[in-house]
Amino acid sequence: MAYPVADAHCDLLSKIITDQADFSSPHPGQMVSRDGLKTGGVCLQVFALWHDPRLESSPLVQCRSMAAEYRRLLADYPELRRVSAGHEPKAGEVETALVLEGGEALLEKGASLLEFWEAGVLALSLTWNMDNPLAGAAEGRTGNGLTALGKQMVLEAKHLGMAIDVSHLSDKGICDILDMRDVPVFASHSNCRSIFNCRRSLPDETIRRISDRGGVVGVNFFHEHLGTPFPSTKEAAAQLRHLADVGGITCCAIGSDFDGIPYGLSDLQTSGEFQRLVPALKNVGFSEDEIEMVLYKNLRGFLCGLSVNPTG
Ligand SMILES: [Zn+2]
């Protein structure tokens, strides 16, 4: 039996708008595709709106173009639909949502969070790898927390019913957000710092606080966060085991970062191979019910629990 899979983070849309990927006719090396989602048992896929700072076009232009691409995918492929709490997923359907990864687009003239919320963005991450006028990034230079503007943006997101995605944020920034009341918080693609020490991964205390808030942490497959040049499902499963031991089973999820990382796991290189996680999860002691939670139910439950879900 295939386990349903929910993936909290992939960068397919940024590859589509730069002609490096095609949903139904994948390019060599492309990690997420129509057939892959089906073969891998993926029933829920979150797509990032990530702007590439190396491109000439502005963050807002890039994010709008990815949002337009998402709209086209929903129109062209009948199995795709926006995730919504009121809908019982049917066999063969793939629920989807967007996350805005880095708030730079929101700082441009004419941009609004409402526009992205209407486009299907259910969560906002304030930064990518660089500090910006909203907050300090995990891999930024300052280690700063949220600015006044950043806090205002979080309140605006909360008002719309969006979650805050703390992946890529500085430690101080994450604490600032966790100190704000009633903000739904999760980490779409972050690993455990106590297994492999890097700034992008989360300390145990943060994992506990996210879990206490009802949030989830999606373990990513980036080798630099797994601590070995060629990681396999074994390393990913060890991360999930630690997450469960520290934050409890309900906070465990997957956020592959497929199409945003140079290569995947040695034995799980595309979304079509997600089921290969199952034996590795059994090996670290997860029961069948727990595997269902880790691979699917926890993330879907979190997204469906957000107070407002745009439908359509
Ligand atoms: Zn990322």
mmCIF file of C-alpha atoms and ligand atoms in Angstrom:
data_model
loop_
_atom_site.group_PDB
_atom_site.id
_atom_site.type_symbol
_atom_site.label_atom_id
_atom_site.label_comp_id
_atom_site.label_asym_id
_atom_site.label_seq_id
_atom_site.Cartn_x
_atom_site.Cartn_y
_atom_site.Cartn_z
ATOM 1 C CA MET A 1 0.000 0.000 0.000
ATOM 2 C CA ALA A 2 1.256 3.466 -0.837
ATOM 3 C CA TYR A 3 1.237 5.948 2.012
ATOM 4 C CA PRO A 4 -0.156 9.379 1.157
ATOM 5 C CA VAL A 5 2.570 12.019 1.140
ATOM 6 C CA ALA A 6 2.426 15.765 1.838
ATOM 7 C CA ASP A 7 5.474 17.848 0.933
ATOM 8 C CA ALA A 8 5.751 21.277 2.570
ATOM 9 C CA HIS A 9 8.289 22.767 0.178
ATOM 10 C CA CYS A 10 9.467 22.560 -3.406
ATOM 11 C CA ASP A 11 10.818 25.083 -5.891
ATOM 12 C CA LEU A 12 9.250 23.783 -9.088
ATOM 13 C CA LEU A 13 7.564 27.107 -9.952
ATOM 14 C CA SER A 14 10.831 29.056 -9.994
ATOM 15 C CA LYS A 15 12.248 26.448 -12.376
ATOM 16 C CA ILE A 16 9.160 26.625 -14.588
ATOM 17 C CA ILE A 17 9.339 30.398 -15.027
ATOM 18 C CA THR A 18 13.004 30.150 -15.983
ATOM 19 C CA ASP A 19 12.294 27.336 -18.464
ATOM 20 C CA GLN A 20 14.273 24.780 -16.498
ATOM 21 C CA ALA A 21 11.251 22.614 -15.765
ATOM 22 C CA ASP A 22 7.934 21.503 -17.197
ATOM 23 C CA PHE A 23 5.220 19.948 -15.035
ATOM 24 C CA SER A 24 4.074 17.260 -17.472
ATOM 25 C CA SER A 25 7.271 16.742 -19.547
ATOM 26 C CA PRO A 26 10.063 16.880 -16.986
ATOM 27 C CA HIS A 27 13.536 18.066 -17.936
ATOM 28 C CA PRO A 28 16.532 15.887 -17.038
ATOM 29 C CA GLY A 29 17.264 16.361 -13.336
ATOM 30 C CA GLN A 30 13.846 17.850 -12.579
ATOM 31 C CA MET A 31 12.651 16.506 -9.234
ATOM 32 C CA VAL A 32 8.921 17.324 -9.110
ATOM 33 C CA SER A 33 6.597 16.451 -11.994
ATOM 34 C CA ARG A 34 3.049 15.358 -12.735
ATOM 35 C CA ASP A 35 3.980 11.669 -13.058
ATOM 36 C CA GLY A 36 6.307 11.873 -10.061
ATOM 37 C CA LEU A 37 3.584 13.181 -7.757
ATOM 38 C CA LYS A 38 1.373 10.314 -8.843
ATOM 39 C CA THR A 39 3.986 7.562 -8.531
ATOM 40 C CA GLY A 40 5.274 8.900 -5.224
ATOM 41 C CA GLY A 41 1.814 9.014 -3.657
ATOM 42 C CA VAL A 42 1.975 12.793 -3.190
ATOM 43 C CA CYS A 43 -1.501 14.054 -2.262
ATOM 44 C CA LEU A 44 -0.469 17.498 -1.048
ATOM 45 C CA GLN A 45 2.283 19.652 -2.513
ATOM 46 C CA VAL A 46 3.247 23.122 -1.344
ATOM 47 C CA PHE A 47 4.987 25.271 -3.964
ATOM 48 C CA ALA A 48 7.288 28.113 -2.984
ATOM 49 C CA LEU A 49 7.206 31.532 -4.596
ATOM 50 C CA TRP A 50 10.959 32.071 -4.372
ATOM 51 C CA HIS A 51 12.597 34.876 -6.301
ATOM 52 C CA ASP A 52 16.112 34.364 -7.546
ATOM 53 C CA PRO A 53 18.251 37.388 -6.576
ATOM 54 C CA ARG A 54 20.536 36.683 -9.544
ATOM 55 C CA LEU A 55 17.796 37.417 -12.057
ATOM 56 C CA GLU A 56 17.297 40.875 -13.481
ATOM 57 C CA SER A 57 13.556 41.024 -12.904
ATOM 58 C CA SER A 58 12.391 42.239 -9.509
ATOM 59 C CA PRO A 59 11.149 39.925 -6.723
ATOM 60 C CA LEU A 60 7.575 41.125 -7.279
ATOM 61 C CA VAL A 61 7.716 40.444 -11.024
ATOM 62 C CA GLN A 62 9.122 36.960 -10.411
ATOM 63 C CA CYS A 63 6.599 36.116 -7.674
ATOM 64 C CA ARG A 64 3.684 37.328 -9.784
ATOM 65 C CA SER A 65 4.893 35.244 -12.669
ATOM 66 C CA MET A 66 5.127 32.135 -10.436
ATOM 67 C CA ALA A 67 1.626 32.832 -9.083
ATOM 68 C CA ALA A 68 0.360 33.058 -12.682
ATOM 69 C CA GLU A 69 2.070 29.756 -13.473
ATOM 70 C CA TYR A 70 0.373 28.183 -10.442
ATOM 71 C CA ARG A 71 -2.988 29.441 -11.690
ATOM 72 C CA ARG A 72 -2.265 27.861 -15.079
ATOM 73 C CA LEU A 73 -1.345 24.523 -13.490
ATOM 74 C CA LEU A 74 -4.630 24.502 -11.538
ATOM 75 C CA ALA A 75 -6.546 25.252 -14.720
ATOM 76 C CA ASP A 76 -4.704 22.743 -16.923
ATOM 77 C CA TYR A 77 -4.462 19.705 -14.640
ATOM 78 C CA PRO A 78 -7.758 18.497 -13.193
ATOM 79 C CA GLU A 79 -6.113 16.509 -10.384
ATOM 80 C CA LEU A 80 -4.661 19.686 -8.868
ATOM 81 C CA ARG A 81 -6.753 21.779 -6.471
ATOM 82 C CA ARG A 82 -6.169 24.195 -3.654
ATOM 83 C CA VAL A 83 -6.032 22.575 -0.227
ATOM 84 C CA SER A 84 -9.127 23.309 1.772
ATOM 85 C CA ALA A 85 -10.349 22.106 5.143
ATOM 86 C CA GLY A 86 -13.887 21.563 3.919
ATOM 87 C CA HIS A 87 -12.894 19.126 1.180
ATOM 88 C CA GLU A 88 -12.342 15.409 1.693
ATOM 89 C CA PRO A 89 -9.474 14.539 -0.683
ATOM 90 C CA LYS A 90 -10.381 11.932 -3.307
ATOM 91 C CA ALA A 91 -8.079 9.275 -4.754
ATOM 92 C CA GLY A 92 -5.848 10.741 -7.447
ATOM 93 C CA GLU A 93 -6.258 14.339 -6.312
ATOM 94 C CA VAL A 94 -3.276 16.477 -5.396
ATOM 95 C CA GLU A 95 -4.029 19.329 -3.038
ATOM 96 C CA THR A 96 -1.727 22.310 -3.351
ATOM 97 C CA ALA A 97 -0.829 25.608 -1.704
ATOM 98 C CA LEU A 98 1.735 28.376 -2.048
ATOM 99 C CA VAL A 99 4.291 29.767 0.396
ATOM 100 C CA LEU A 100 5.940 33.128 -0.196
ATOM 101 C CA GLU A 101 9.621 32.477 0.543
ATOM 102 C CA GLY A 102 11.221 35.824 1.386
ATOM 103 C CA GLY A 103 9.207 38.994 1.816
ATOM 104 C CA GLU A 104 11.160 41.236 -0.592
ATOM 105 C CA ALA A 105 8.332 41.253 -3.156
ATOM 106 C CA LEU A 106 6.026 42.777 -0.552
ATOM 107 C CA LEU A 107 8.289 45.804 -0.189
ATOM 108 C CA GLU A 108 7.827 46.902 -3.788
ATOM 109 C CA LYS A 109 5.403 49.565 -4.886
ATOM 110 C CA GLY A 110 1.932 48.220 -5.572
ATOM 111 C CA ALA A 111 2.504 44.894 -3.781
ATOM 112 C CA SER A 112 0.189 43.597 -1.105
ATOM 113 C CA LEU A 113 -0.076 40.517 1.026
ATOM 114 C CA LEU A 114 -3.756 40.336 0.075
ATOM 115 C CA GLU A 115 -2.836 39.852 -3.587
ATOM 116 C CA PHE A 116 -0.695 36.830 -2.702
ATOM 117 C CA TRP A 117 -3.241 35.462 -0.266
ATOM 118 C CA GLU A 118 -5.815 35.555 -3.048
ATOM 119 C CA ALA A 119 -3.337 33.754 -5.299
ATOM 120 C CA GLY A 120 -3.184 30.845 -2.825
ATOM 121 C CA VAL A 121 -0.356 31.812 -0.468
ATOM 122 C CA LEU A 122 -1.096 30.190 2.900
ATOM 123 C CA ALA A 123 2.190 31.083 4.568
ATOM 124 C CA LEU A 124 4.779 33.820 4.555
ATOM 125 C CA SER A 125 8.472 33.487 5.314
ATOM 126 C CA LEU A 126 9.995 36.882 5.952
ATOM 127 C CA THR A 127 13.472 36.127 4.599
ATOM 128 C CA TRP A 128 15.421 33.805 2.394
ATOM 129 C CA ASN A 129 19.193 33.667 2.940
ATOM 130 C CA MET A 130 19.808 37.416 3.190
ATOM 131 C CA ASP A 131 18.820 39.922 5.858
ATOM 132 C CA ASN A 132 16.158 42.292 4.573
ATOM 133 C CA PRO A 133 14.107 45.234 5.895
ATOM 134 C CA LEU A 134 11.725 42.756 7.586
ATOM 135 C CA ALA A 135 14.113 40.543 9.556
ATOM 136 C CA GLY A 136 17.522 38.919 9.932
ATOM 137 C CA ALA A 137 18.105 35.629 8.104
ATOM 138 C CA ALA A 138 19.656 32.426 9.492
ATOM 139 C CA GLU A 139 22.486 32.816 7.003
ATOM 140 C CA GLY A 140 22.513 36.604 7.101
ATOM 141 C CA ARG A 141 25.206 38.839 8.544
ATOM 142 C CA THR A 142 23.470 40.494 11.471
ATOM 143 C CA GLY A 143 21.646 37.786 13.408
ATOM 144 C CA ASN A 144 18.970 40.422 13.968
ATOM 145 C CA GLY A 145 15.391 39.585 14.814
ATOM 146 C CA LEU A 146 12.286 41.203 13.344
ATOM 147 C CA THR A 147 12.163 44.884 12.506
ATOM 148 C CA ALA A 148 9.071 46.962 13.288
ATOM 149 C CA LEU A 149 8.078 46.531 9.635
ATOM 150 C CA GLY A 150 8.574 42.774 9.909
ATOM 151 C CA LYS A 151 6.311 42.600 12.965
ATOM 152 C CA GLN A 152 3.680 44.631 11.158
ATOM 153 C CA MET A 153 3.849 42.199 8.223
ATOM 154 C CA VAL A 154 3.411 39.229 10.568
ATOM 155 C CA LEU A 155 0.306 40.851 12.065
ATOM 156 C CA GLU A 156 -1.065 41.489 8.598
ATOM 157 C CA ALA A 157 -0.464 37.842 7.646
ATOM 158 C CA LYS A 158 -2.122 36.677 10.856
ATOM 159 C CA HIS A 159 -5.106 38.877 10.128
ATOM 160 C CA LEU A 160 -5.522 37.187 6.735
ATOM 161 C CA GLY A 161 -5.268 33.739 8.329
ATOM 162 C CA MET A 162 -1.807 32.968 6.946
ATOM 163 C CA ALA A 163 0.857 31.040 8.820
ATOM 164 C CA ILE A 164 4.404 32.271 9.297
ATOM 165 C CA ASP A 165 7.049 29.948 7.885
ATOM 166 C CA VAL A 166 10.210 30.340 9.991
ATOM 167 C CA SER A 167 12.571 28.344 7.752
ATOM 168 C CA HIS A 168 15.504 30.632 6.759
ATOM 169 C CA LEU A 169 14.851 33.072 9.624
ATOM 170 C CA SER A 170 17.528 33.935 12.218
ATOM 171 C CA ASP A 171 17.264 32.362 15.684
ATOM 172 C CA LYS A 172 16.338 35.741 17.099
ATOM 173 C CA GLY A 173 13.720 36.277 14.405
ATOM 174 C CA ILE A 174 12.134 32.906 15.174
ATOM 175 C CA CYS A 175 12.009 33.765 18.893
ATOM 176 C CA ASP A 176 10.436 37.139 18.089
ATOM 177 C CA ILE A 177 7.679 35.413 16.129
ATOM 178 C CA LEU A 178 7.124 32.749 18.774
ATOM 179 C CA ASP A 179 6.770 35.576 21.300
ATOM 180 C CA MET A 180 3.881 37.044 19.281
ATOM 181 C CA ARG A 181 0.529 35.648 20.334
ATOM 182 C CA ASP A 182 -1.822 33.626 18.163
ATOM 183 C CA VAL A 183 0.411 33.518 15.094
ATOM 184 C CA PRO A 184 0.344 30.068 13.424
ATOM 185 C CA VAL A 185 3.995 29.062 13.074
ATOM 186 C CA PHE A 186 5.691 26.241 11.192
ATOM 187 C CA ALA A 187 9.022 25.534 9.498
ATOM 188 C CA SER A 188 8.401 24.279 5.965
ATOM 189 C CA HIS A 189 11.903 22.930 5.302
ATOM 190 C CA SER A 190 14.233 22.870 8.305
ATOM 191 C CA ASN A 191 16.248 20.191 10.062
ATOM 192 C CA CYS A 192 17.517 19.561 13.598
ATOM 193 C CA ARG A 193 20.625 21.444 14.709
ATOM 194 C CA SER A 194 21.477 18.969 17.435
ATOM 195 C CA ILE A 195 21.978 16.223 14.837
ATOM 196 C CA PHE A 196 24.103 18.366 12.538
ATOM 197 C CA ASN A 197 25.144 21.822 13.593
ATOM 198 C CA CYS A 198 24.278 24.455 10.983
ATOM 199 C CA ARG A 199 22.616 27.832 11.344
ATOM 200 C CA ARG A 200 19.718 26.975 9.013
ATOM 201 C CA SER A 201 18.602 24.107 11.245
ATOM 202 C CA LEU A 202 16.514 24.424 14.395
ATOM 203 C CA PRO A 203 17.707 24.058 17.998
ATOM 204 C CA ASP A 204 15.711 21.647 20.166
ATOM 205 C CA GLU A 205 14.138 24.442 22.189
ATOM 206 C CA THR A 206 12.731 26.012 19.016
ATOM 207 C CA ILE A 207 11.371 22.648 17.864
ATOM 208 C CA ARG A 208 9.573 22.295 21.212
ATOM 209 C CA ARG A 209 8.122 25.788 21.000
ATOM 210 C CA ILE A 210 6.877 25.291 17.428
ATOM 211 C CA SER A 211 5.313 21.989 18.414
ATOM 212 C CA ASP A 212 3.687 23.494 21.536
ATOM 213 C CA ARG A 213 2.064 26.039 19.210
ATOM 214 C CA GLY A 214 0.596 23.281 17.050
ATOM 215 C CA GLY A 215 3.152 23.819 14.276
ATOM 216 C CA VAL A 216 5.055 21.291 12.191
ATOM 217 C CA VAL A 217 8.635 21.038 10.960
ATOM 218 C CA GLY A 218 9.278 19.677 7.458
ATOM 219 C CA VAL A 219 12.585 17.844 7.232
ATOM 220 C CA ASN A 220 14.441 18.760 4.037
ATOM 221 C CA PHE A 221 16.758 16.660 1.889
ATOM 222 C CA PHE A 222 19.559 19.214 1.381
ATOM 223 C CA HIS A 223 22.916 17.497 1.993
ATOM 224 C CA GLU A 224 24.357 20.619 3.667
ATOM 225 C CA HIS A 225 21.645 20.347 6.319
ATOM 226 C CA LEU A 226 21.999 16.584 6.725
ATOM 227 C CA GLY A 227 25.711 16.722 7.447
ATOM 228 C CA THR A 228 27.058 14.380 4.814
ATOM 229 C CA PRO A 229 27.824 14.902 1.104
ATOM 230 C CA PHE A 230 25.620 12.043 -0.111
ATOM 231 C CA PRO A 231 22.808 11.495 2.388
ATOM 232 C CA SER A 232 20.150 8.812 2.029
ATOM 233 C CA THR A 233 16.716 8.143 3.494
ATOM 234 C CA LYS A 234 18.599 6.906 6.570
ATOM 235 C CA GLU A 235 19.778 10.440 7.441
ATOM 236 C CA ALA A 236 16.339 11.919 6.717
ATOM 237 C CA ALA A 237 14.714 9.296 8.950
ATOM 238 C CA ALA A 238 17.201 10.061 11.741
ATOM 239 C CA GLN A 239 16.137 13.731 11.564
ATOM 240 C CA LEU A 240 12.477 12.738 11.824
ATOM 241 C CA ARG A 241 13.226 10.401 14.747
ATOM 242 C CA HIS A 242 14.910 13.270 16.597
ATOM 243 C CA LEU A 243 12.072 15.664 15.778
ATOM 244 C CA ALA A 244 9.586 13.165 17.200
ATOM 245 C CA ASP A 245 11.687 12.579 20.317
ATOM 246 C CA VAL A 246 12.034 16.319 20.990
ATOM 247 C CA GLY A 247 8.759 17.821 19.770
ATOM 248 C CA GLY A 248 6.453 14.810 19.683
ATOM 249 C CA ILE A 249 5.123 12.905 16.699
ATOM 250 C CA THR A 250 2.577 15.586 15.792
ATOM 251 C CA CYS A 251 5.239 18.101 14.695
ATOM 252 C CA CYS A 252 6.944 15.797 12.182
ATOM 253 C CA ALA A 253 6.580 16.475 8.463
ATOM 254 C CA ILE A 254 8.484 16.502 5.169
ATOM 255 C CA GLY A 255 9.646 19.587 3.254
ATOM 256 C CA SER A 256 11.849 18.067 0.580
ATOM 257 C CA ASP A 257 13.108 21.295 -1.072
ATOM 258 C CA PHE A 258 13.033 19.368 -4.349
ATOM 259 C CA ASP A 259 14.027 21.522 -7.326
ATOM 260 C CA GLY A 260 15.614 23.945 -4.876
ATOM 261 C CA ILE A 261 18.553 21.667 -4.005
ATOM 262 C CA PRO A 262 21.274 20.449 -6.374
ATOM 263 C CA TYR A 263 20.421 16.785 -5.804
ATOM 264 C CA GLY A 264 18.180 14.724 -3.541
ATOM 265 C CA LEU A 265 18.874 11.725 -1.356
ATOM 266 C CA SER A 266 20.937 8.919 -2.897
ATOM 267 C CA ASP A 267 17.878 6.631 -2.781
ATOM 268 C CA LEU A 268 15.142 9.294 -3.109
ATOM 269 C CA GLN A 269 15.986 11.697 -5.883
ATOM 270 C CA THR A 270 12.563 12.728 -7.150
ATOM 271 C CA SER A 271 9.045 13.030 -5.789
ATOM 272 C CA GLY A 272 8.224 9.781 -7.609
ATOM 273 C CA GLU A 273 10.368 7.937 -5.062
ATOM 274 C CA PHE A 274 8.809 9.197 -1.819
ATOM 275 C CA GLN A 275 7.626 5.725 -0.807
ATOM 276 C CA ARG A 276 11.280 4.786 -0.290
ATOM 277 C CA LEU A 277 11.139 6.712 2.976
ATOM 278 C CA VAL A 278 8.811 4.108 4.462
ATOM 279 C CA PRO A 279 11.344 1.340 5.264
ATOM 280 C CA ALA A 280 13.760 3.946 6.666
ATOM 281 C CA LEU A 281 10.997 5.279 8.947
ATOM 282 C CA LYS A 282 10.169 1.756 10.105
ATOM 283 C CA ASN A 283 13.850 1.209 10.876
ATOM 284 C CA VAL A 284 13.888 4.126 13.303
ATOM 285 C CA GLY A 285 10.873 2.738 15.123
ATOM 286 C CA PHE A 286 7.857 4.552 13.684
ATOM 287 C CA SER A 287 4.607 2.573 13.645
ATOM 288 C CA GLU A 288 2.313 2.562 10.610
ATOM 289 C CA ASP A 289 0.035 5.155 12.209
ATOM 290 C CA GLU A 290 3.033 7.354 12.987
ATOM 291 C CA ILE A 291 4.336 7.031 9.420
ATOM 292 C CA GLU A 292 0.974 8.250 8.140
ATOM 293 C CA MET A 293 1.215 11.255 10.440
ATOM 294 C CA VAL A 294 4.805 12.070 9.480
ATOM 295 C CA LEU A 295 4.316 11.648 5.752
ATOM 296 C CA TYR A 296 0.921 13.286 5.403
ATOM 297 C CA LYS A 297 -1.537 13.897 8.196
ATOM 298 C CA ASN A 298 0.434 16.361 10.343
ATOM 299 C CA LEU A 299 1.106 18.827 7.536
ATOM 300 C CA ARG A 300 -2.372 18.586 6.062
ATOM 301 C CA GLY A 301 -3.884 19.052 9.506
ATOM 302 C CA PHE A 302 -1.758 22.137 10.093
ATOM 303 C CA LEU A 303 -2.642 23.760 6.749
ATOM 304 C CA CYS A 304 -6.331 22.940 7.113
ATOM 305 C CA GLY A 305 -6.324 24.341 10.632
ATOM 306 C CA LEU A 306 -5.411 27.832 9.430
ATOM 307 C CA SER A 307 -8.348 30.055 10.179
ATOM 308 C CA VAL A 308 -9.033 31.217 6.652
ATOM 309 C CA ASN A 309 -8.499 29.140 3.557
ATOM 310 C CA PRO A 310 -9.104 30.721 0.198
ATOM 311 C CA THR A 311 -11.116 28.312 -1.913
ATOM 312 C CA GLY A 312 -11.537 27.831 -5.610
HETATM 313 ZN ZN ZN B 1 14.470 27.543 1.049
#
